[in-house]
Amino acid sequence: MKVLLSIKPEYANSILDGTKHFEFRKSIFKRKGVEKVVIYATMPVGKVVGEFDVGGVLSLKPDDLWNETKDNAGVSFSFFSSYFFGREKGFAIKVKNPTRYDQPCELNDILPNAVPPQSYRYL
């Protein structure tokens, strides 16, 4: 099963160039068996730019999550802290085998009449 994630362009690029090994989320997919993430880079890009395999999902208290991921987080501690501020739990999707598409595509090419997901959408 695949999911479509909306990701800021700078983080999408970091994932696809191999420097960001975790995608952080405040909530995670409910269905089991998600194996692949398709990346929608938010505006100003506004295109589907690549994908990666899910290498696992960490579900921890934010302090523990940072300790597990900080060496390959691809974000600053300051960003991480503000993103998870007030949360009891955070999630990190482990990025495996990132692939940048040769030609980014329109969201409508994948899902006709679709709007970018706030968080994620099953494909």
mmCIF file with all atom_site columns, C-alpha atoms in Angstrom:
data_model
loop_
_atom_site.group_PDB
_atom_site.id
_atom_site.type_symbol
_atom_site.label_atom_id
_atom_site.label_alt_id
_atom_site.label_comp_id
_atom_site.label_asym_id
_atom_site.label_entity_id
_atom_site.label_seq_id
_atom_site.pdbx_PDB_ins_code
_atom_site.Cartn_x
_atom_site.Cartn_y
_atom_site.Cartn_z
_atom_site.occupancy
_atom_site.B_iso_or_equiv
_atom_site.pdbx_formal_charge
_atom_site.auth_seq_id
_atom_site.auth_comp_id
_atom_site.auth_asym_id
_atom_site.auth_atom_id
_atom_site.pdbx_PDB_model_num
ATOM 1   C CA . MET A 1 1   ? 0.000  0.000  0.000   1.00 0.00 ? 1   MET A CA 1
ATOM 2   C CA . LYS A 1 2   ? 1.113  3.559  -0.759  1.00 0.00 ? 2   LYS A CA 1
ATOM 3   C CA . VAL A 1 3   ? 0.423  6.898  0.874   1.00 0.00 ? 3   VAL A CA 1
ATOM 4   C CA . LEU A 1 4   ? 0.796  10.391 -0.492  1.00 0.00 ? 4   LEU A CA 1
ATOM 5   C CA . LEU A 1 5   ? 2.485  12.823 1.901   1.00 0.00 ? 5   LEU A CA 1
ATOM 6   C CA . SER A 1 6   ? 2.604  16.590 1.592   1.00 0.00 ? 6   SER A CA 1
ATOM 7   C CA . ILE A 1 7   ? 6.152  17.673 2.411   1.00 0.00 ? 7   ILE A CA 1
ATOM 8   C CA . LYS A 1 8   ? 7.743  21.136 2.269   1.00 0.00 ? 8   LYS A CA 1
ATOM 9   C CA . PRO A 1 9   ? 10.039 21.419 -0.773  1.00 0.00 ? 9   PRO A CA 1
ATOM 10  C CA . GLU A 1 10  ? 13.248 21.828 1.237   1.00 0.00 ? 10  GLU A CA 1
ATOM 11  C CA . TYR A 1 11  ? 12.541 18.643 3.208   1.00 0.00 ? 11  TYR A CA 1
ATOM 12  C CA . ALA A 1 12  ? 11.422 16.762 0.097   1.00 0.00 ? 12  ALA A CA 1
ATOM 13  C CA . ASN A 1 13  ? 14.765 17.643 -1.517  1.00 0.00 ? 13  ASN A CA 1
ATOM 14  C CA . SER A 1 14  ? 16.699 16.563 1.570   1.00 0.00 ? 14  SER A CA 1
ATOM 15  C CA . ILE A 1 15  ? 14.883 13.222 1.571   1.00 0.00 ? 15  ILE A CA 1
ATOM 16  C CA . LEU A 1 16  ? 15.497 12.675 -2.125  1.00 0.00 ? 16  LEU A CA 1
ATOM 17  C CA . ASP A 1 17  ? 19.168 13.671 -1.971  1.00 0.00 ? 17  ASP A CA 1
ATOM 18  C CA . GLY A 1 18  ? 19.715 11.253 0.925   1.00 0.00 ? 18  GLY A CA 1
ATOM 19  C CA . THR A 1 19  ? 20.516 13.700 3.730   1.00 0.00 ? 19  THR A CA 1
ATOM 20  C CA . LYS A 1 20  ? 17.208 13.441 5.623   1.00 0.00 ? 20  LYS A CA 1
ATOM 21  C CA . HIS A 1 21  ? 16.558 9.884  6.761   1.00 0.00 ? 21  HIS A CA 1
ATOM 22  C CA . PHE A 1 22  ? 13.376 10.481 8.770   1.00 0.00 ? 22  PHE A CA 1
ATOM 23  C CA . GLU A 1 23  ? 10.099 12.203 7.983   1.00 0.00 ? 23  GLU A CA 1
ATOM 24  C CA . PHE A 1 24  ? 8.491  13.478 11.179  1.00 0.00 ? 24  PHE A CA 1
ATOM 25  C CA . ARG A 1 25  ? 4.748  13.433 11.730  1.00 0.00 ? 25  ARG A CA 1
ATOM 26  C CA . LYS A 1 26  ? 2.363  14.377 14.519  1.00 0.00 ? 26  LYS A CA 1
ATOM 27  C CA . SER A 1 27  ? 0.001  11.626 13.404  1.00 0.00 ? 27  SER A CA 1
ATOM 28  C CA . ILE A 1 28  ? 0.579  8.481  11.398  1.00 0.00 ? 28  ILE A CA 1
ATOM 29  C CA . PHE A 1 29  ? -1.385 6.253  9.052   1.00 0.00 ? 29  PHE A CA 1
ATOM 30  C CA . LYS A 1 30  ? -4.001 4.090  10.687  1.00 0.00 ? 30  LYS A CA 1
ATOM 31  C CA . ARG A 1 31  ? -3.866 1.237  8.180   1.00 0.00 ? 31  ARG A CA 1
ATOM 32  C CA . LYS A 1 32  ? -1.206 -1.426 8.424   1.00 0.00 ? 32  LYS A CA 1
ATOM 33  C CA . GLY A 1 33  ? 0.935  -2.399 5.467   1.00 0.00 ? 33  GLY A CA 1
ATOM 34  C CA . VAL A 1 34  ? 2.018  1.006  4.159   1.00 0.00 ? 34  VAL A CA 1
ATOM 35  C CA . GLU A 1 35  ? 5.188  0.207  2.230   1.00 0.00 ? 35  GLU A CA 1
ATOM 36  C CA . LYS A 1 36  ? 5.783  3.273  0.084   1.00 0.00 ? 36  LYS A CA 1
ATOM 37  C CA . VAL A 1 37  ? 5.456  7.041  0.446   1.00 0.00 ? 37  VAL A CA 1
ATOM 38  C CA . VAL A 1 38  ? 4.821  9.206  -2.611  1.00 0.00 ? 38  VAL A CA 1
ATOM 39  C CA . ILE A 1 39  ? 6.073  12.768 -2.035  1.00 0.00 ? 39  ILE A CA 1
ATOM 40  C CA . TYR A 1 40  ? 3.998  15.801 -2.952  1.00 0.00 ? 40  TYR A CA 1
ATOM 41  C CA . ALA A 1 41  ? 6.251  18.862 -2.586  1.00 0.00 ? 41  ALA A CA 1
ATOM 42  C CA . THR A 1 42  ? 4.044  21.697 -1.365  1.00 0.00 ? 42  THR A CA 1
ATOM 43  C CA . MET A 1 43  ? 3.985  25.174 -2.886  1.00 0.00 ? 43  MET A CA 1
ATOM 44  C CA . PRO A 1 44  ? 5.752  26.831 -4.510  1.00 0.00 ? 44  PRO A CA 1
ATOM 45  C CA . VAL A 1 45  ? 6.667  23.513 -6.215  1.00 0.00 ? 45  VAL A CA 1
ATOM 46  C CA . GLY A 1 46  ? 3.194  21.945 -6.103  1.00 0.00 ? 46  GLY A CA 1
ATOM 47  C CA . LYS A 1 47  ? 4.192  18.671 -7.775  1.00 0.00 ? 47  LYS A CA 1
ATOM 48  C CA . VAL A 1 48  ? 4.701  14.990 -7.039  1.00 0.00 ? 48  VAL A CA 1
ATOM 49  C CA . VAL A 1 49  ? 8.499  14.761 -7.040  1.00 0.00 ? 49  VAL A CA 1
ATOM 50  C CA . GLY A 1 50  ? 9.493  11.282 -5.863  1.00 0.00 ? 50  GLY A CA 1
ATOM 51  C CA . GLU A 1 51  ? 8.936  8.421  -3.479  1.00 0.00 ? 51  GLU A CA 1
ATOM 52  C CA . PHE A 1 52  ? 10.597 6.254  -0.864  1.00 0.00 ? 52  PHE A CA 1
ATOM 53  C CA . ASP A 1 53  ? 10.132 2.905  0.816   1.00 0.00 ? 53  ASP A CA 1
ATOM 54  C CA . VAL A 1 54  ? 9.010  2.893  4.445   1.00 0.00 ? 54  VAL A CA 1
ATOM 55  C CA . GLY A 1 55  ? 11.837 1.398  6.482   1.00 0.00 ? 55  GLY A CA 1
ATOM 56  C CA . GLY A 1 56  ? 9.774  1.412  9.667   1.00 0.00 ? 56  GLY A CA 1
ATOM 57  C CA . VAL A 1 57  ? 7.957  3.900  11.868  1.00 0.00 ? 57  VAL A CA 1
ATOM 58  C CA . LEU A 1 58  ? 9.159  5.070  15.268  1.00 0.00 ? 58  LEU A CA 1
ATOM 59  C CA . SER A 1 59  ? 6.506  6.089  17.781  1.00 0.00 ? 59  SER A CA 1
ATOM 60  C CA . LEU A 1 60  ? 8.075  7.695  20.856  1.00 0.00 ? 60  LEU A CA 1
ATOM 61  C CA . LYS A 1 61  ? 7.978  10.593 23.272  1.00 0.00 ? 61  LYS A CA 1
ATOM 62  C CA . PRO A 1 62  ? 9.510  13.596 21.486  1.00 0.00 ? 62  PRO A CA 1
ATOM 63  C CA . ASP A 1 63  ? 12.706 13.603 23.607  1.00 0.00 ? 63  ASP A CA 1
ATOM 64  C CA . ASP A 1 64  ? 13.281 9.907  22.922  1.00 0.00 ? 64  ASP A CA 1
ATOM 65  C CA . LEU A 1 65  ? 12.406 10.370 19.256  1.00 0.00 ? 65  LEU A CA 1
ATOM 66  C CA . TRP A 1 66  ? 15.025 13.113 18.904  1.00 0.00 ? 66  TRP A CA 1
ATOM 67  C CA . ASN A 1 67  ? 17.659 10.977 20.615  1.00 0.00 ? 67  ASN A CA 1
ATOM 68  C CA . GLU A 1 68  ? 16.955 8.123  18.174  1.00 0.00 ? 68  GLU A CA 1
ATOM 69  C CA . THR A 1 69  ? 16.938 10.255 15.029  1.00 0.00 ? 69  THR A CA 1
ATOM 70  C CA . LYS A 1 70  ? 19.073 13.366 15.602  1.00 0.00 ? 70  LYS A CA 1
ATOM 71  C CA . ASP A 1 71  ? 22.101 12.179 13.609  1.00 0.00 ? 71  ASP A CA 1
ATOM 72  C CA . ASN A 1 72  ? 20.019 11.848 10.429  1.00 0.00 ? 72  ASN A CA 1
ATOM 73  C CA . ALA A 1 73  ? 16.978 13.984 11.216  1.00 0.00 ? 73  ALA A CA 1
ATOM 74  C CA . GLY A 1 74  ? 17.548 16.544 8.481   1.00 0.00 ? 74  GLY A CA 1
ATOM 75  C CA . VAL A 1 75  ? 16.026 19.233 10.720  1.00 0.00 ? 75  VAL A CA 1
ATOM 76  C CA . SER A 1 76  ? 17.352 21.363 13.548  1.00 0.00 ? 76  SER A CA 1
ATOM 77  C CA . PHE A 1 77  ? 16.610 20.630 17.190  1.00 0.00 ? 77  PHE A CA 1
ATOM 78  C CA . SER A 1 78  ? 14.848 23.994 17.338  1.00 0.00 ? 78  SER A CA 1
ATOM 79  C CA . PHE A 1 79  ? 12.497 23.049 14.486  1.00 0.00 ? 79  PHE A CA 1
ATOM 80  C CA . PHE A 1 80  ? 11.926 19.580 15.926  1.00 0.00 ? 80  PHE A CA 1
ATOM 81  C CA . SER A 1 81  ? 11.123 20.985 19.379  1.00 0.00 ? 81  SER A CA 1
ATOM 82  C CA . SER A 1 82  ? 8.644  23.541 18.102  1.00 0.00 ? 82  SER A CA 1
ATOM 83  C CA . TYR A 1 83  ? 7.002  20.995 15.764  1.00 0.00 ? 83  TYR A CA 1
ATOM 84  C CA . PHE A 1 84  ? 6.340  18.552 18.603  1.00 0.00 ? 84  PHE A CA 1
ATOM 85  C CA . PHE A 1 85  ? 5.725  21.163 21.330  1.00 0.00 ? 85  PHE A CA 1
ATOM 86  C CA . GLY A 1 86  ? 3.020  19.968 23.719  1.00 0.00 ? 86  GLY A CA 1
ATOM 87  C CA . ARG A 1 87  ? 2.819  16.510 22.160  1.00 0.00 ? 87  ARG A CA 1
ATOM 88  C CA . GLU A 1 88  ? 3.096  13.354 24.213  1.00 0.00 ? 88  GLU A CA 1
ATOM 89  C CA . LYS A 1 89  ? 4.106  11.271 21.210  1.00 0.00 ? 89  LYS A CA 1
ATOM 90  C CA . GLY A 1 90  ? 5.744  11.831 17.864  1.00 0.00 ? 90  GLY A CA 1
ATOM 91  C CA . PHE A 1 91  ? 6.323  9.680  14.811  1.00 0.00 ? 91  PHE A CA 1
ATOM 92  C CA . ALA A 1 92  ? 9.276  9.289  12.479  1.00 0.00 ? 92  ALA A CA 1
ATOM 93  C CA . ILE A 1 93  ? 8.988  7.442  9.183   1.00 0.00 ? 93  ILE A CA 1
ATOM 94  C CA . LYS A 1 94  ? 12.341 5.895  8.265   1.00 0.00 ? 94  LYS A CA 1
ATOM 95  C CA . VAL A 1 95  ? 13.263 6.757  4.681   1.00 0.00 ? 95  VAL A CA 1
ATOM 96  C CA . LYS A 1 96  ? 14.589 3.857  2.627   1.00 0.00 ? 96  LYS A CA 1
ATOM 97  C CA . ASN A 1 97  ? 15.540 3.874  -1.079  1.00 0.00 ? 97  ASN A CA 1
ATOM 98  C CA . PRO A 1 98  ? 14.496 7.447  -1.958  1.00 0.00 ? 98  PRO A CA 1
ATOM 99  C CA . THR A 1 99  ? 13.855 7.974  -5.670  1.00 0.00 ? 99  THR A CA 1
ATOM 100 C CA . ARG A 1 100 ? 13.525 11.350 -7.354  1.00 0.00 ? 100 ARG A CA 1
ATOM 101 C CA . TYR A 1 101 ? 11.292 11.301 -10.421 1.00 0.00 ? 101 TYR A CA 1
ATOM 102 C CA . ASP A 1 102 ? 12.996 12.369 -13.663 1.00 0.00 ? 102 ASP A CA 1
ATOM 103 C CA . GLN A 1 103 ? 9.939  14.495 -14.383 1.00 0.00 ? 103 GLN A CA 1
ATOM 104 C CA . PRO A 1 104 ? 7.863  15.781 -11.463 1.00 0.00 ? 104 PRO A CA 1
ATOM 105 C CA . CYS A 1 105 ? 4.177  15.277 -12.188 1.00 0.00 ? 105 CYS A CA 1
ATOM 106 C CA . GLU A 1 106 ? 0.954  17.013 -11.398 1.00 0.00 ? 106 GLU A CA 1
ATOM 107 C CA . LEU A 1 107 ? -1.119 15.661 -8.538  1.00 0.00 ? 107 LEU A CA 1
ATOM 108 C CA . ASN A 1 108 ? -4.008 15.210 -10.993 1.00 0.00 ? 108 ASN A CA 1
ATOM 109 C CA . ASP A 1 109 ? -1.854 12.773 -12.984 1.00 0.00 ? 109 ASP A CA 1
ATOM 110 C CA . ILE A 1 110 ? -1.928 10.440 -9.964  1.00 0.00 ? 110 ILE A CA 1
ATOM 111 C CA . LEU A 1 111 ? -5.356 11.263 -8.523  1.00 0.00 ? 111 LEU A CA 1
ATOM 112 C CA . PRO A 1 112 ? -7.795 13.060 -10.825 1.00 0.00 ? 112 PRO A CA 1
ATOM 113 C CA . ASN A 1 113 ? -9.438 16.087 -9.165  1.00 0.00 ? 113 ASN A CA 1
ATOM 114 C CA . ALA A 1 114 ? -7.345 15.575 -6.025  1.00 0.00 ? 114 ALA A CA 1
ATOM 115 C CA . VAL A 1 115 ? -6.314 18.268 -3.612  1.00 0.00 ? 115 VAL A CA 1
ATOM 116 C CA . PRO A 1 116 ? -3.026 18.091 -1.708  1.00 0.00 ? 116 PRO A CA 1
ATOM 117 C CA . PRO A 1 117 ? -3.479 16.217 1.575   1.00 0.00 ? 117 PRO A CA 1
ATOM 118 C CA . GLN A 1 118 ? -3.129 18.137 4.835   1.00 0.00 ? 118 GLN A CA 1
ATOM 119 C CA . SER A 1 119 ? -1.115 15.240 6.194   1.00 0.00 ? 119 SER A CA 1
ATOM 120 C CA . TYR A 1 120 ? -1.424 12.045 4.157   1.00 0.00 ? 120 TYR A CA 1
ATOM 121 C CA . ARG A 1 121 ? -3.751 10.216 1.803   1.00 0.00 ? 121 ARG A CA 1
ATOM 122 C CA . TYR A 1 122 ? -3.905 6.550  0.890   1.00 0.00 ? 122 TYR A CA 1
ATOM 123 C CA . LEU A 1 123 ? -3.295 5.742  -2.772  1.00 0.00 ? 123 LEU A CA 1
#
